[in-house]
């Protein structure tokens, strides 16, 4: 139980898994028991990346995110990436399709991802879409996500929608605008893995 990332250099040597409970509240004990005994599926996803070492982080009093803070700007490979989470089954991301090649102002892009449950019991995954723009717009960022429950041995088509306005970034004048050009979309279970597709933004 912790409020932020925890250094775990012992992971893998002493334990095959970790359950992060954050601050679970008065029903935390019951909730943890349900998860540990397999009565409930752990469905949470990390709201921040867990670094492998504190040495991978900038100084504590340096709040400039572009110097290595947040999942977007961290240079070192994390122990657990932003959006990561496991359960009692396994999923395979098989196909990513976009409904259009160009996204015009006022329009919406629809991404369809096929997710197969390859395990022996039903479970949930969170399909996440990260989008990177033209050079100069910064690293990819989370633009859409959807939780999907899939039965064992089955597959589901999960739709994610990204509006043109969702791609706006703040500029030096503090005004948000969408930069036209080529964009890349990665859909997967976390910020570091997934299927790739590209589209053009007007």
Short mmCIF file of N, CA, C and O in Angstrom, two decimals, residues 2 10 31 34 38 51 62 65 73 87-88 94 106 110-111 116 120 142-143 153 163 166 168 184 190:
data_model
loop_
_atom_site.label_atom_id
_atom_site.label_comp_id
_atom_site.label_asym_id
_atom_site.label_seq_id
_atom_site.Cartn_x
_atom_site.Cartn_y
_atom_site.Cartn_z
N UNK A 2 0.68 2.09 -0.97
CA UNK A 2 1.51 3.29 -1.10
C UNK A 2 0.77 4.31 -1.95
O UNK A 2 -0.16 3.97 -2.68
N UNK A 10 13.92 -6.09 -5.77
CA UNK A 10 13.80 -7.49 -5.39
C UNK A 10 12.77 -8.24 -6.21
O UNK A 10 12.68 -9.46 -6.16
N UNK A 31 -11.73 -6.29 0.11
CA UNK A 31 -11.43 -6.19 -1.31
C UNK A 31 -10.16 -6.96 -1.65
O UNK A 31 -10.11 -7.71 -2.65
N UNK A 34 -10.80 -10.72 -1.62
CA UNK A 34 -11.52 -11.18 -2.82
C UNK A 34 -10.57 -11.32 -4.01
O UNK A 34 -10.68 -12.27 -4.79
N UNK A 38 -8.95 -14.95 -5.71
CA UNK A 38 -9.44 -15.17 -7.07
C UNK A 38 -10.92 -15.00 -7.26
O UNK A 38 -11.45 -15.33 -8.33
N UNK A 51 9.43 3.56 -12.04
CA UNK A 51 10.81 3.44 -12.54
C UNK A 51 11.52 2.24 -11.93
O UNK A 51 11.10 1.72 -10.89
N UNK A 62 12.93 19.29 -8.91
CA UNK A 62 12.87 19.68 -10.32
C UNK A 62 11.53 19.21 -10.88
O UNK A 62 11.32 18.02 -11.11
N UNK A 65 8.67 18.61 -16.35
CA UNK A 65 8.32 17.25 -16.80
C UNK A 65 9.18 16.80 -17.97
O UNK A 65 9.46 15.61 -18.13
N UNK A 73 7.84 11.56 -20.90
CA UNK A 73 9.20 12.08 -21.05
C UNK A 73 10.28 11.26 -20.36
O UNK A 73 11.45 11.58 -20.48
N UNK A 87 -4.13 -9.40 -14.64
CA UNK A 87 -5.22 -10.09 -13.96
C UNK A 87 -4.94 -11.57 -13.94
O UNK A 87 -3.79 -12.01 -14.07
N UNK A 88 -6.01 -12.37 -13.84
CA UNK A 88 -5.86 -13.81 -13.76
C UNK A 88 -6.02 -14.51 -15.11
O UNK A 88 -6.17 -15.72 -15.17
N UNK A 94 -4.89 -8.41 -31.50
CA UNK A 94 -4.68 -9.05 -32.79
C UNK A 94 -4.79 -8.12 -34.00
O UNK A 94 -4.16 -8.36 -35.01
N UNK A 106 -13.32 19.05 -36.70
CA UNK A 106 -14.69 18.70 -36.38
C UNK A 106 -15.00 17.23 -36.52
O UNK A 106 -16.08 16.79 -36.14
N UNK A 110 -12.28 6.72 -35.59
CA UNK A 110 -12.70 5.54 -34.85
C UNK A 110 -11.68 4.43 -35.07
O UNK A 110 -11.42 4.02 -36.20
N UNK A 111 -11.09 3.97 -33.98
CA UNK A 111 -10.12 2.88 -34.03
C UNK A 111 -10.79 1.62 -33.48
O UNK A 111 -11.39 1.66 -32.40
N UNK A 116 -8.33 -10.75 -27.84
CA UNK A 116 -8.68 -12.15 -27.57
C UNK A 116 -8.23 -12.54 -26.17
O UNK A 116 -7.11 -12.24 -25.76
N UNK A 120 -7.85 -19.08 -19.24
CA UNK A 120 -8.85 -20.09 -18.89
C UNK A 120 -10.02 -19.53 -18.12
O UNK A 120 -10.89 -20.29 -17.68
N UNK A 142 -1.73 9.55 -24.00
CA UNK A 142 -2.98 8.81 -23.94
C UNK A 142 -4.12 9.70 -24.43
O UNK A 142 -4.32 10.80 -23.91
N UNK A 143 -4.86 9.20 -25.43
CA UNK A 143 -5.97 9.99 -25.99
C UNK A 143 -7.33 9.33 -25.82
O UNK A 143 -8.35 9.99 -25.92
N UNK A 153 -11.37 -17.76 -23.98
CA UNK A 153 -11.42 -18.32 -25.32
C UNK A 153 -12.16 -17.47 -26.33
O UNK A 153 -12.25 -17.84 -27.50
N UNK A 163 -11.47 12.54 -31.22
CA UNK A 163 -11.94 13.72 -31.95
C UNK A 163 -10.76 14.56 -32.41
O UNK A 163 -9.69 14.55 -31.79
N UNK A 166 -9.42 16.64 -29.73
CA UNK A 166 -8.67 15.95 -28.68
C UNK A 166 -7.16 16.03 -28.90
O UNK A 166 -6.38 15.79 -27.98
N UNK A 168 -5.44 18.70 -29.69
CA UNK A 168 -4.93 20.05 -29.46
C UNK A 168 -3.84 20.05 -28.39
O UNK A 168 -3.93 19.33 -27.40
N UNK A 184 0.63 9.07 -35.54
CA UNK A 184 0.72 7.63 -35.32
C UNK A 184 -0.12 7.28 -34.10
O UNK A 184 -0.07 7.97 -33.08
N UNK A 190 -0.94 -0.96 -22.45
CA UNK A 190 -0.26 0.04 -21.63
C UNK A 190 0.48 1.00 -22.54
O UNK A 190 0.36 0.93 -23.77
#
